[in-house]
Every structure is written in structure tokens, then in C-alpha cells.
Coordinates of C-alpha atoms in Angstrom, one line a residue:
Chain A
M1 CA 111.2 110.2 81.2
A2 CA 111.6 107.7 83.7
E3 CA 109.3 105.2 81.8
F4 CA 110.8 105.5 78.3
A5 CA 113.8 105.0 80.2
L6 CA 112.8 101.8 81.5
I7 CA 111.2 100.7 77.9
Q8 CA 114.7 101.9 76.5
R9 CA 116.4 99.6 79.1
Y10 CA 114.9 96.4 78.1
F11 CA 114.8 97.3 74.4
S12 CA 118.5 98.2 74.1
D13 CA 119.3 95.4 72.4
L14 CA 116.9 96.0 69.6
S15 CA 118.1 99.6 69.5
P16 CA 121.7 99.4 68.2
L17 CA 123.1 102.3 66.4
G18 CA 124.5 101.5 63.0
Q19 CA 124.9 102.1 59.1
D20 CA 121.1 102.9 59.1
V21 CA 120.5 103.9 62.5
L22 CA 122.6 107.1 63.5
L23 CA 120.6 108.0 66.2
G24 CA 117.8 106.3 68.1
V25 CA 116.1 106.7 71.2
G26 CA 116.7 109.7 73.4
D27 CA 117.0 112.9 70.9
D28 CA 113.9 114.9 69.6
C29 CA 114.1 112.6 66.6
A30 CA 115.7 109.8 65.4
L31 CA 118.1 110.3 62.6
L32 CA 118.3 107.5 59.7
Q33 CA 119.7 106.9 56.8
P34 CA 117.7 105.4 54.0
P35 CA 119.2 102.7 51.8
P36 CA 120.1 103.9 48.4
G37 CA 118.0 103.0 45.7
R38 CA 115.3 101.5 47.6
Q39 CA 111.9 102.7 48.7
L40 CA 110.2 103.1 52.1
A41 CA 106.9 101.8 52.8
M42 CA 105.3 103.4 56.0
T43 CA 102.6 102.2 58.1
M44 CA 101.0 103.2 61.7
D45 CA 98.4 101.3 63.6
T46 CA 97.0 102.2 66.6
L47 CA 95.3 99.7 69.4
V48 CA 92.8 100.8 71.9
A49 CA 91.9 98.7 75.1
G50 CA 88.2 97.8 74.6
R51 CA 88.4 98.2 71.2
H52 CA 91.0 96.1 69.9
F53 CA 91.7 94.0 72.8
F54 CA 90.6 93.1 76.2
P55 CA 91.9 95.8 79.0
D56 CA 93.2 92.7 81.1
V57 CA 95.2 91.0 78.3
D58 CA 98.2 89.5 78.6
P59 CA 101.0 92.1 78.2
V60 CA 103.3 89.9 76.3
S61 CA 100.5 89.0 73.8
L62 CA 99.5 93.0 73.7
G63 CA 103.3 93.9 73.0
H64 CA 103.1 90.7 70.2
K65 CA 100.2 92.2 68.5
A66 CA 100.8 95.7 68.4
L67 CA 104.3 95.0 66.2
A68 CA 102.2 92.2 64.3
V69 CA 99.7 94.1 63.0
N70 CA 102.0 96.7 61.4
L71 CA 104.4 94.2 60.4
S72 CA 101.2 92.5 58.3
D73 CA 100.9 95.8 56.5
L74 CA 104.4 95.8 55.4
A75 CA 104.1 92.0 54.5
A76 CA 101.2 92.8 52.4
M77 CA 103.4 95.4 50.4
G78 CA 106.3 93.0 50.1
A79 CA 108.4 95.1 52.4
E80 CA 111.7 94.3 54.4
P81 CA 111.1 95.9 58.3
A82 CA 113.2 97.9 59.4
W83 CA 112.3 101.0 61.8
A84 CA 109.7 101.0 64.7
L85 CA 108.6 103.9 66.7
L86 CA 106.5 103.2 69.7
S87 CA 103.8 105.5 71.6
L88 CA 102.6 103.8 74.5
T89 CA 99.7 105.5 76.5
L90 CA 99.0 103.7 79.8
P91 CA 96.8 104.2 82.9
E92 CA 99.8 103.8 85.1
A93 CA 103.3 102.6 85.0
N94 CA 103.2 99.0 86.0
D95 CA 106.8 97.9 86.1
Q96 CA 105.4 94.0 85.5
W97 CA 102.9 94.8 82.8
L98 CA 105.8 97.1 81.0
Q99 CA 108.3 94.3 81.1
G100 CA 105.7 91.5 79.5
F101 CA 104.8 94.4 77.2
V102 CA 108.5 94.5 76.1
R103 CA 108.9 91.0 76.0
G104 CA 106.5 90.4 73.4
F105 CA 107.1 93.5 71.6
G106 CA 110.9 92.8 71.8
S107 CA 110.9 89.2 70.6
L108 CA 108.7 89.7 67.5
A109 CA 110.9 92.7 66.6
G110 CA 114.0 90.8 67.1
R111 CA 112.8 87.9 65.1
Y112 CA 112.3 90.5 62.1
G113 CA 115.2 93.0 62.8
V114 CA 113.2 95.7 63.6
K115 CA 114.8 98.4 65.4
L116 CA 113.3 100.6 67.8
V117 CA 114.3 104.4 67.0
G118 CA 111.9 106.4 69.2
G119 CA 108.9 107.2 70.6
D120 CA 106.7 108.3 73.4
T121 CA 105.1 107.5 76.6
C122 CA 101.9 109.2 78.1
Q123 CA 99.3 108.5 81.0
G124 CA 96.0 107.9 79.9
P125 CA 93.4 105.4 78.6
L126 CA 95.3 102.3 77.5
S127 CA 96.2 102.4 73.9
I128 CA 99.6 101.8 71.3
S129 CA 100.5 103.4 68.5
V130 CA 103.3 101.6 66.3
H131 CA 105.0 103.3 63.2
L132 CA 106.9 100.8 61.2
T133 CA 109.0 101.5 58.1
G134 CA 110.2 98.8 55.8
F135 CA 112.5 99.1 52.5
V136 CA 111.2 97.7 49.0
D137 CA 113.2 97.7 45.5
S138 CA 112.0 100.6 43.4
G139 CA 108.7 99.7 41.8
K140 CA 108.3 96.1 43.2
A141 CA 105.9 97.1 45.8
M142 CA 103.0 95.1 45.9
L143 CA 99.6 97.2 45.6
R144 CA 96.0 96.9 45.7
A145 CA 95.5 98.2 42.3
N146 CA 97.1 95.9 40.4
A147 CA 94.7 93.1 40.0
R148 CA 93.0 92.6 36.4
P149 CA 90.4 90.3 35.2
G150 CA 91.5 86.5 34.7
D151 CA 94.0 86.9 37.5
L152 CA 93.8 83.8 40.4
V153 CA 92.8 85.0 43.8
C154 CA 94.9 83.5 46.4
V155 CA 95.4 83.3 50.3
S156 CA 98.2 82.5 52.6
G157 CA 97.5 79.8 55.3
T158 CA 93.9 79.2 56.8
L159 CA 91.1 81.7 57.7
G160 CA 89.1 82.2 60.3
D161 CA 90.8 80.9 63.1
A162 CA 91.1 84.0 65.2
A163 CA 87.5 85.4 64.3
L164 CA 86.3 81.7 65.6
A165 CA 88.4 81.8 68.8
L166 CA 86.9 85.2 69.9
R167 CA 83.4 84.0 69.0
L168 CA 84.0 80.5 71.2
L169 CA 85.5 82.8 74.0
Q170 CA 82.5 85.2 73.8
A171 CA 80.1 82.3 74.0
G172 CA 82.1 80.9 77.3
E173 CA 83.6 77.7 75.2
E174 CA 86.7 76.9 75.2
P175 CA 89.1 77.6 71.8
G176 CA 91.6 75.1 72.0
E177 CA 94.6 75.8 69.8
L178 CA 92.7 78.3 67.6
R179 CA 93.3 80.8 70.8
E180 CA 96.8 81.0 69.9
R181 CA 95.8 82.8 66.6
L182 CA 94.1 85.3 68.3
D183 CA 96.4 86.1 70.7
C184 CA 99.9 85.8 68.9
P185 CA 99.0 86.5 65.3
Q186 CA 101.7 85.6 63.4
P187 CA 102.7 88.5 60.3
R188 CA 103.5 86.9 56.5
V189 CA 106.7 88.7 56.4
E190 CA 108.7 86.5 55.0
E191 CA 106.0 85.3 52.9
G192 CA 105.4 88.8 51.4
L193 CA 109.1 88.8 50.6
M194 CA 108.7 85.7 48.7
L195 CA 105.8 86.9 46.7
V196 CA 107.4 90.1 45.7
R197 CA 110.3 88.4 44.4
A198 CA 108.4 85.7 42.5
G199 CA 106.8 88.5 40.8
V200 CA 103.4 89.0 42.4
R201 CA 102.1 92.5 41.8
T202 CA 98.8 92.9 43.9
C203 CA 98.5 91.8 47.8
I204 CA 96.5 92.9 50.6
D205 CA 96.8 91.7 54.2
I206 CA 93.5 90.1 55.8
S207 CA 92.8 92.7 58.4
D208 CA 89.3 93.3 58.1
G209 CA 88.3 89.9 56.9
L210 CA 88.6 88.4 53.4
V211 CA 86.0 89.9 51.6
A212 CA 86.3 93.3 52.8
D213 CA 90.1 93.2 52.0
L214 CA 89.5 91.5 48.5
G215 CA 87.2 94.2 48.3
H216 CA 89.6 96.7 48.5
I217 CA 91.7 95.3 45.8
C218 CA 88.4 95.2 43.8
E219 CA 88.1 98.9 44.3
R220 CA 91.1 99.8 43.8
S221 CA 91.6 97.6 41.0
C222 CA 88.4 98.7 39.2
C223 CA 87.4 94.9 38.8
A224 CA 85.2 92.3 40.2
A225 CA 86.0 89.2 42.5
R226 CA 84.7 85.4 42.9
I227 CA 85.1 83.2 45.2
E228 CA 84.6 79.7 46.1
A229 CA 83.1 79.0 49.6
A230 CA 84.0 75.3 49.1
K231 CA 87.7 76.7 48.4
L232 CA 88.4 78.3 51.5
P233 CA 91.3 77.1 53.6
L234 CA 90.3 76.0 56.8
S235 CA 92.5 74.7 59.5
P236 CA 91.7 71.2 61.3
A237 CA 91.2 73.2 64.3
F238 CA 88.4 75.4 62.5
R239 CA 86.9 72.2 61.1
N240 CA 86.2 70.8 64.4
H241 CA 84.5 73.8 65.3
A242 CA 82.9 73.9 62.1
G243 CA 79.5 73.3 63.3
S244 CA 79.5 76.6 65.5
E245 CA 77.0 79.1 64.6
G246 CA 79.0 81.6 62.6
A247 CA 81.8 79.6 61.6
L248 CA 81.8 80.5 58.0
H249 CA 81.4 83.8 58.6
A250 CA 84.1 83.9 61.0
A251 CA 85.8 82.3 57.8
L252 CA 84.8 85.4 55.2
A253 CA 84.7 88.2 57.6
G254 CA 87.1 87.6 60.4
G255 CA 90.7 89.3 59.9
D256 CA 92.7 89.0 63.1
D257 CA 94.5 86.0 61.5
Y258 CA 96.6 88.5 59.3
E259 CA 97.1 86.4 56.6
L260 CA 97.6 87.4 53.0
C261 CA 95.4 87.8 49.9
F262 CA 96.9 88.2 46.9
T263 CA 96.5 87.8 42.8
I264 CA 98.3 86.4 40.0
P265 CA 98.5 86.2 36.5
P266 CA 98.0 82.1 35.7
P267 CA 101.3 82.1 34.1
L268 CA 102.7 82.6 37.3
Q269 CA 101.2 79.6 39.3
P270 CA 104.0 77.4 38.9
Q271 CA 106.3 79.5 40.5
L272 CA 103.9 79.9 43.6
D273 CA 103.9 76.0 43.6
A274 CA 107.6 76.3 44.5
L275 CA 107.4 78.5 47.4
S276 CA 107.5 77.0 50.7
F277 CA 104.3 78.0 52.3
D278 CA 100.6 76.8 52.2
I279 CA 98.7 78.8 49.5
T280 CA 95.3 77.9 48.1
F281 CA 93.6 79.4 45.0
I282 CA 90.1 80.4 46.2
G283 CA 88.7 82.0 43.1
E284 CA 89.3 84.6 40.3
I285 CA 89.2 88.2 39.3
R286 CA 86.6 89.0 36.9
P287 CA 85.6 92.7 35.0
G288 CA 83.0 94.4 36.9
Q289 CA 82.8 95.2 40.5
G290 CA 82.3 94.1 44.3
V291 CA 83.3 90.5 45.6
E292 CA 80.7 87.4 44.8
L293 CA 80.9 84.3 47.1
V294 CA 79.4 80.9 44.9
D295 CA 79.0 77.4 46.3
E296 CA 79.9 74.5 44.7
A297 CA 76.9 74.2 42.3
G298 CA 78.0 78.0 41.4
N299 CA 74.9 79.5 43.0
R300 CA 75.8 83.0 44.4
M301 CA 75.7 82.8 48.5
E302 CA 75.1 85.7 50.7
L303 CA 78.2 87.5 51.7
P304 CA 79.0 88.9 55.3
R305 CA 80.1 92.5 56.3
G306 CA 83.5 93.1 57.3
W307 CA 84.2 94.9 60.3
E308 CA 84.4 98.8 60.2
H309 CA 84.8 101.3 63.0
F310 CA 81.8 103.6 63.7
S311 CA 79.6 101.5 61.2
S312 CA 76.2 101.4 61.9
Chain B
M1 CA 86.6 103.3 56.6
A2 CA 84.1 106.1 56.1
E3 CA 86.1 108.3 58.7
F4 CA 89.2 108.1 57.0
A5 CA 87.7 108.7 53.5
L6 CA 86.1 112.0 55.4
I7 CA 89.5 113.0 56.5
Q8 CA 91.2 112.1 53.2
R9 CA 88.6 114.2 51.3
Y10 CA 89.6 117.3 53.9
F11 CA 93.3 116.5 52.9
S12 CA 93.1 115.5 49.4
D13 CA 94.9 119.1 49.0
L14 CA 98.0 118.0 51.2
S15 CA 98.3 114.3 49.8
P16 CA 99.5 115.1 46.5
L17 CA 101.2 112.0 44.5
G18 CA 104.7 113.5 43.5
Q19 CA 108.5 112.8 43.1
D20 CA 108.8 111.5 47.0
V21 CA 105.0 110.1 47.6
L22 CA 104.6 107.3 45.2
L23 CA 101.5 106.2 47.3
G24 CA 99.9 107.8 49.7
V25 CA 96.9 107.3 51.9
G26 CA 94.7 104.2 50.7
D27 CA 96.9 101.2 50.3
D28 CA 98.6 99.0 53.1
C29 CA 101.5 101.3 53.5
A30 CA 102.3 104.7 51.9
L31 CA 105.4 104.0 49.1
L32 CA 108.0 106.9 49.7
Q33 CA 111.1 107.9 47.8
P34 CA 113.6 109.2 50.4
P35 CA 115.9 111.9 48.9
P36 CA 119.5 110.8 47.5
G37 CA 122.2 112.2 50.0
R38 CA 120.1 113.3 52.8
Q39 CA 119.1 111.7 56.0
L40 CA 115.9 111.1 57.5
A41 CA 114.6 112.6 61.0
M42 CA 111.7 111.0 62.5
T43 CA 109.6 111.5 65.5
M44 CA 106.5 110.8 66.9
D45 CA 104.4 112.4 69.4
T46 CA 100.4 111.4 71.0
L47 CA 98.3 114.2 72.8
V48 CA 95.8 112.7 75.2
A49 CA 92.5 114.0 76.4
G50 CA 92.6 115.4 79.7
R51 CA 96.2 114.8 80.0
H52 CA 98.0 117.3 77.2
F53 CA 94.3 119.0 76.6
F54 CA 90.7 119.7 77.5
P55 CA 88.7 117.4 75.9
D56 CA 86.4 120.3 75.3
V57 CA 89.1 122.1 73.5
D58 CA 88.7 124.0 69.9
P59 CA 89.3 121.2 67.2
V60 CA 90.9 123.6 65.2
S61 CA 93.6 124.2 67.8
L62 CA 94.1 120.6 68.8
G63 CA 94.5 119.6 64.8
H64 CA 97.2 122.5 64.6
K65 CA 98.7 121.6 68.4
A66 CA 99.0 118.0 67.4
L67 CA 101.3 118.5 64.0
A68 CA 102.8 122.1 65.9
V69 CA 104.4 119.5 68.8
N70 CA 105.6 117.1 66.3
L71 CA 107.2 119.8 63.8
S72 CA 109.0 121.0 67.0
D73 CA 111.2 117.7 67.3
L74 CA 111.7 118.5 63.5
A75 CA 112.8 121.9 64.1
A76 CA 115.1 121.0 66.7
M77 CA 117.0 119.0 64.9
G78 CA 117.1 121.7 61.7
A79 CA 115.2 119.2 59.2
E80 CA 112.9 120.1 56.7
P81 CA 109.0 118.7 57.4
A82 CA 108.1 115.9 54.6
W83 CA 105.6 113.6 55.5
A84 CA 103.1 112.8 57.8
L85 CA 100.8 109.7 59.2
L86 CA 97.8 110.5 61.4
S87 CA 96.3 108.2 63.7
L88 CA 92.8 109.4 65.5
T89 CA 91.1 107.9 68.2
L90 CA 87.5 109.5 68.4
P91 CA 84.7 108.6 71.0
E92 CA 82.2 109.1 68.1
A93 CA 82.7 110.3 64.2
N94 CA 81.5 114.0 64.4
D95 CA 81.8 115.7 61.0
Q96 CA 82.0 119.1 62.4
W97 CA 84.5 118.6 64.6
L98 CA 86.6 116.5 62.3
Q99 CA 86.1 119.4 59.9
G100 CA 87.5 121.8 62.4
F101 CA 90.6 119.4 63.4
V102 CA 91.5 118.8 60.1
R103 CA 91.4 122.9 59.3
G104 CA 93.6 123.4 61.9
F105 CA 96.0 120.4 61.1
G106 CA 96.0 121.2 57.6
S107 CA 96.4 124.7 57.5
L108 CA 100.2 124.2 59.5
A109 CA 100.8 120.6 57.2
G110 CA 100.2 123.4 54.1
R111 CA 102.4 126.1 55.6
Y112 CA 105.4 124.0 55.8
G113 CA 104.7 121.4 52.9
V114 CA 103.8 118.5 55.2
K115 CA 102.4 115.9 52.9
L116 CA 99.7 113.5 54.8
V117 CA 100.4 110.0 53.9
G118 CA 98.6 107.7 55.7
G119 CA 97.1 106.7 59.0
D120 CA 94.2 105.2 60.6
T121 CA 91.0 106.1 62.6
C122 CA 89.9 104.1 65.2
Q123 CA 86.9 104.4 68.1
G124 CA 88.1 105.1 71.7
P125 CA 89.1 107.8 74.3
L126 CA 90.0 111.2 72.3
S127 CA 93.6 111.0 71.5
I128 CA 95.7 111.7 68.8
S129 CA 99.3 109.9 67.6
V130 CA 101.5 111.9 64.9
H131 CA 104.6 110.4 63.0
L132 CA 106.5 113.0 61.1
T133 CA 109.5 112.6 58.6
G134 CA 111.4 115.2 57.5
F135 CA 115.0 115.3 55.8
V136 CA 118.5 116.8 56.4
D137 CA 121.5 117.1 55.1
S138 CA 124.2 114.1 55.9
G139 CA 125.8 114.8 59.1
K140 CA 124.7 118.2 59.8
A141 CA 121.2 117.5 62.0
M142 CA 121.6 119.5 65.6
L143 CA 121.8 117.1 68.1
R144 CA 121.5 117.4 72.3
A145 CA 125.1 115.8 72.3
N146 CA 126.9 118.4 70.8
A147 CA 127.6 120.9 73.7
R148 CA 130.7 122.1 74.7
P149 CA 132.3 123.9 78.2
G150 CA 132.6 127.5 77.0
D151 CA 129.6 127.5 74.5
L152 CA 126.8 130.1 74.9
V153 CA 123.2 129.0 75.7
C154 CA 120.5 130.9 73.1
V155 CA 116.8 130.4 73.2
S156 CA 114.6 131.6 70.6
G157 CA 111.6 133.9 71.4
T158 CA 109.9 134.6 74.6
L159 CA 109.5 132.0 77.6
G160 CA 106.7 130.7 79.8
D161 CA 103.9 132.2 77.9
A162 CA 102.1 129.0 77.4
A163 CA 102.5 127.9 80.9
L164 CA 101.3 131.3 82.1
A165 CA 98.5 131.1 80.1
L166 CA 97.5 127.7 81.3
R167 CA 98.0 129.0 85.1
L168 CA 95.8 131.9 84.7
L169 CA 92.6 130.0 83.2
Q170 CA 93.1 127.3 86.2
A171 CA 92.9 130.3 88.4
G172 CA 89.8 131.6 86.6
E173 CA 91.6 134.7 85.1
E174 CA 91.8 135.9 81.8
P175 CA 95.1 135.2 79.9
G176 CA 94.4 137.9 76.9
E177 CA 96.9 137.4 74.2
L178 CA 99.0 135.0 76.1
R179 CA 96.2 132.3 75.4
E180 CA 97.4 132.4 71.5
R181 CA 100.5 130.6 72.8
L182 CA 98.8 127.9 74.7
D183 CA 96.3 127.2 71.8
C184 CA 98.3 127.7 68.8
P185 CA 102.1 127.3 69.4
Q186 CA 104.3 128.0 66.5
P187 CA 107.1 125.5 65.9
R188 CA 110.5 126.8 65.0
V189 CA 110.7 125.2 61.8
E190 CA 112.4 128.2 59.4
E191 CA 114.5 128.9 62.8
G192 CA 115.5 125.4 63.0
L193 CA 116.6 125.5 59.6
M194 CA 118.7 128.7 59.7
L195 CA 120.1 127.9 62.7
V196 CA 121.7 124.6 61.1
R197 CA 122.5 126.4 58.2
A198 CA 125.0 129.0 60.1
G199 CA 126.4 126.0 61.6
V200 CA 124.8 125.5 64.9
R201 CA 125.3 122.1 66.2
T202 CA 123.4 121.5 69.6
C203 CA 119.7 122.1 69.7
I204 CA 116.5 121.0 71.7
D205 CA 113.0 122.2 71.8
I206 CA 111.6 123.2 74.9
S207 CA 108.5 120.7 75.3
D208 CA 109.3 120.1 79.0
G209 CA 110.5 123.4 80.1
L210 CA 113.8 125.3 79.7
V211 CA 115.4 123.7 82.6
A212 CA 114.8 120.1 81.9
D213 CA 115.2 120.4 78.3
L214 CA 118.6 122.2 78.8
G215 CA 119.0 119.7 81.4
H216 CA 118.5 117.0 78.5
I217 CA 121.7 118.7 76.3
C218 CA 123.9 119.0 79.7
E219 CA 123.5 115.3 80.2
R220 CA 123.9 113.9 76.7
S221 CA 126.9 116.3 76.1
C222 CA 128.3 115.5 79.8
C223 CA 128.3 119.1 81.2
A224 CA 126.9 121.5 83.1
A225 CA 125.1 124.8 82.2
R226 CA 124.7 128.5 84.2
I227 CA 121.7 130.7 83.2
E228 CA 120.9 134.0 84.6
A229 CA 117.4 134.5 85.3
A230 CA 117.6 137.9 84.5
K231 CA 118.2 137.3 81.0
L232 CA 115.5 135.1 80.1
P233 CA 113.5 136.5 77.5
L234 CA 110.1 137.2 78.5
S235 CA 107.1 139.0 76.5
P236 CA 105.6 142.0 77.4
A237 CA 102.3 140.1 77.9
F238 CA 103.9 137.9 80.0
R239 CA 105.9 141.1 82.4
N240 CA 102.0 142.3 82.2
H241 CA 101.2 139.4 84.5
A242 CA 104.5 138.8 86.1
G243 CA 103.2 139.8 89.5
S244 CA 101.1 136.1 89.5
E245 CA 102.4 133.5 91.6
G246 CA 104.5 131.1 89.6
A247 CA 105.3 133.7 86.6
L248 CA 109.4 132.7 87.0
H249 CA 108.1 129.1 87.4
A250 CA 106.4 129.2 84.2
A251 CA 109.7 130.7 82.4
L252 CA 111.7 128.3 83.9
A253 CA 109.6 124.8 83.7
G254 CA 106.9 125.5 81.1
G255 CA 107.8 123.9 77.7
D256 CA 104.7 124.6 75.9
D257 CA 105.4 127.6 74.1
Y258 CA 108.1 125.2 71.7
E259 CA 110.7 127.5 71.4
L260 CA 114.2 126.2 70.8
C261 CA 117.2 126.1 73.3
F262 CA 120.8 125.8 71.4
T263 CA 124.4 126.3 72.1
I264 CA 127.1 127.7 70.2
P265 CA 130.9 128.4 70.2
P266 CA 131.2 132.0 70.7
P267 CA 132.8 133.1 67.6
L268 CA 129.8 131.8 65.9
Q269 CA 127.6 134.6 67.8
P270 CA 128.1 137.3 64.8
Q271 CA 126.3 134.9 62.3
L272 CA 123.5 134.6 65.1
D273 CA 123.1 138.2 65.4
A274 CA 122.4 138.2 61.5
L275 CA 119.5 135.8 61.5
S276 CA 116.0 137.3 61.5
F277 CA 114.2 135.9 64.1
D278 CA 115.1 136.9 68.3
I279 CA 117.8 135.0 70.0
T280 CA 118.7 135.6 73.5
F281 CA 121.7 134.5 75.1
I282 CA 121.0 133.4 78.7
G283 CA 123.9 131.5 79.9
E284 CA 126.9 129.2 79.0
I285 CA 127.8 125.9 79.1
R286 CA 130.6 124.7 81.7
P287 CA 132.2 121.8 83.0
G288 CA 130.1 119.2 85.1
Q289 CA 126.9 118.1 85.7
G290 CA 123.4 120.0 85.7
V291 CA 121.5 123.2 85.3
E292 CA 122.2 126.1 87.7
L293 CA 120.4 129.4 87.7
V294 CA 122.0 132.7 89.2
D295 CA 120.7 135.8 90.1
E296 CA 122.0 139.0 89.0
A297 CA 124.7 139.1 91.6
G298 CA 125.5 135.6 90.8
N299 CA 124.0 134.1 93.7
R300 CA 122.1 130.2 93.0
M301 CA 118.4 130.4 92.7
E302 CA 116.3 127.2 93.6
L303 CA 115.3 125.4 90.2
P304 CA 111.6 123.9 89.3
R305 CA 111.1 120.6 88.4
G306 CA 110.0 120.1 84.8
W307 CA 107.2 118.0 83.6
E308 CA 107.4 114.3 83.8
H309 CA 104.6 112.4 83.2
F310 CA 104.1 109.7 86.2
S311 CA 106.2 111.5 88.2
S312 CA 105.2 111.8 91.9

């Protein structure tokens, strides 16, 4: 197809043959050699115009984001990114748009050594599906199901920036530096690899919002979590807008920052302190079920709901 | 997500944990153990409403077809199907529609031992992306690039049935038993495995039409092909409608039957004759480039163009 040939041209630097890629784009299938002794982590996410992004979004940002949301899933398992397949549905083949999309996708792919090995293009309403495979040492992947009562609940980076940026834009306000977090989220790939090496066993990426995603850990691990509102890590830019209606909601239920939420047994804390990225302890895992939010006095606060497709 | 939970419920029989599936649907990624000493074949295809199927198509057929087109890519490599990820974009969560879709997808998945290991659902214009991984013995995959002058050109089954059915439907005529080939194409998975075991090195699935797909073999193998119109395998149902305008075009340029086109050195012919499916020798590979069609007198005939998205 002419269009995949176009994409392939821009991606040629990202699709080299090698020890693991025996055959990339251009046959019925890609042909891949998995590394001996490692397991594969696989994810696939689709972004749909009007649902996950504005149809007139900058194609560079969109290319970045389509890969970033999938890299974030690998990060949450502690997997090393390897191979991508890309399926691109476009209303029309616009060369300038495609150049931008490929630049955004390709730049992030290059940063993490992701090789594009296949995919397709078709005509239709704008949407993008990306499939990613990563490698993880046998038995080392971080899972949602490994939390235990007594574990500390931790998050990387700061929360709510992207959701607050969206809220401000929708209200006609200028989100300033928060905008970068919405348009160009940085998946926590290195951070996930550091965590798994440090012995962390439980992690999820915050794509649906802290409360919803920590809730997934609780559900899978058959336990509860209590988080302290005052401990939520907020960026200076977020605090500048903290008066905005819904700022706390953004921090609790906004997921588009793609930070990691993970739990650790307390003896692991010194090893985490030695890691070179921001980690905040926001609460603990307890017996029971569900996520509870408390204020500084220990009083229970109301919880916002996370993002759910087709929710009523 | 409620909807993926729904799909998961219907699919639960198809998503068992086991030696190769350590973790399926329900975490950030699936966690998979590749078999030692084998290579992975990966493909991903998207079907878009209004482009690849009528929006009101029977969901059972659609579920079947979304998996079948990807199985056909594995068949063309001679790979054994293993793991699927499914991304489903739906205008609304209609339980009855989903039940039908899952029945069609699941029935075909069960037939080939395909395990659904992940994916997502989202709201938007109807479209389906499927990613499939298959296993192939190291160095044995059938590739487009392995054809050599002197090879015989072969096809499985019969050609043009699906395309002729579509043409008849569009003309308001009843396609009869041809309709099954359009709605419910059977990927040639066992046939692909038999071919690779018989030593066949070159294959493609006919998804864009015989001429276009054989053209891909020629391009990748740096050679030409000459096919004889009189040798094209046509079904009795096809011959019943052979008077229809464009019947030859359907056989040459219709790809929706998902048959296999492959080439073999002549000494391999006895081994193919022993295989338990219909194989027709339709021409030969020659030096040069491009695909040439000749009539019984050896005169060159005009070629139709294959299906190409965004083509003018």
C-alpha cells in the first residue's frame, strides 16, 4: 500500500533487521526471535478521535501519545520495550499529517529502542491501534495481584497535571506548562525497569485515574487501600491552579499523566529512596476491599469516580 | 471496563492460563512464555465499518472475519496460531451484538487453539483491530522473497467466489452459496502448515487479489510471473455466474477468499500431490518483473488492478 510505504520510508531507521527482528514490515507477518529465558509482555491500545483526543490535535503529539500509552503499560510490568505494530485508520492520506505523526511516534520509539515490525493502514474515521511487545525476566513482572496488607502505596512523579490542563482548556483558560503533560505524556519506562530491579512486585500505570487504578490493584490483590489526600504529589504548576474547581478531582481521577502506582513491603523503602526519580508514599494497603481517602485528621473523604468507557 | 468484562466472560473458555499464557486479560499486559527454539510470526489487521464490511453485517460473521483475516496472514507464513489481542471500537455497548461477535470470533479461535490474551474496548465508529502471534520453526517460515525463476505458481482452493458474491449483492442479485465465501472466509491454516512441512518456502495469502498478491511475491523475489487464465481454479458456483460481468476480474483481483498463492521448484510437485487439499498449478515464475496473464493461445491479456486503499 502506498501509504504504508510512506510510513515505512520515514520509519526505515526504526525498523532495522537484527538478531531479534528477522523480518519486519513488508511480508504477511513480521518474523521475530524471542530472547531465550525471558517472558513477553504484550499490550494493545486504541486511540479514537473525539474520544481520546481532539480530531484537530497536532499529529506529532498524537503519534507520541499513541505509542506512549502502550509504553506505559509495559512500564507498569517492568518490561523492556521491543517490538511495535501500528494500525492507522485515516480519513485521507495527508502527507504533511503523516509526516508529523511519524515524527512523534518515531522520536519516542527511538528513545526506547522500539522497532516497528508491522501493521496496516486503512481509510475510515481517524483512529490508531498500537500493539507492543516487551521483554521481562522470568517471574519478575510486576502484577496487580501482588499487593499485601501492610504494603506502602507509592506513586511516581506528580498527579493530575494532564487532567487539570484539559479542564482549563475546556473552560477557555490557558493551562501553561501543564499542557505539555496532556499533549506529550512521558511513559515511565526507565522507572518501571528500576522498580522491578529493586524488587517491587506490584504496579499499575495510572491511565484511568489514581483511585480507579489503585482500585484495580485492590481488587486483584483482594485487599483495601487507604490514601491520604494531603500526601498526593502535586506539581508547582498544578498548585498555581489549585483554586480551580475540580483540582483535587483531577489529581484523584485524572489518569492521562501515565504515572506509576505501586506498592512495597516497608523493608524495601531504603532501596526506593536510592532511586533517581520522584517517589511519594501516599498511603497503605489494608485488609478489606476498596480505596479509602482520608484528610489530615484521618476523616474519610468522598471519592471521585475514574474514567470508564460506556459508563452511565 | 464493563464491556471488556462482558467479552471476557464469553471468552473465558478461550483464555485459559497455561504453560504459554502466564497472565491473560486483566492486567496492564499479558505475560507470555514463548516456546524455546521457535520463532514468532506477528500480524495485525483492522476492519473498518463501511470500508471492509457493511455496518449492519451479522456480528457473528464479523467476529469470524476479524480473526480470519489475521489467521490467513499466519497461514501464509506456515505459522501455528497461538495468541490474540482484540481491540474493539463500538458506537454503543449492545449486549446482543457483542454476544454474536464473540460467538463468531470465539468459534474460529477455538478451532485453531487461539487464546485471547488481551485488548481493549472503546466507544467510537465501529472498527476492529486484531493482533495475532503464531509459532514457526526457526528458518522455516514461508516468505514472499523466496521465489525463483522456474518455480511453479500454485493456488489453494478456488478464486473469486467472495468478490463475485459481493458484485452480485451490489447488483441486487442473489449470490447463493457464494455468499458463504464472502461472509465466512476459511483461513488456510492447516494448509499453510502442510505446505511448510512439505518444504514450500514461498507463500502469500490472497487478500488483495491474485494479481496484486502474486505481484508482491515477484517484487520481493525480484522476478516475474506468467499465469494462464484458463488454469484459474473456479468453483462450480462461480461458473454458474461466469456470465456475470466482471467474473474474470473477480477471480484475478478479488482477494476476500483468503486462499494461498505459493511457488515451488518443480521437483517438489510429487510431495504436493500427496497433500489433502486442492492445489492448482496456474503458471510459472520467470526472470524479469511483474505479473503477466496469457490466454490458451499464449496471447497476453489485460490485467485488472488489485485492491488498494486510497488508490485513485
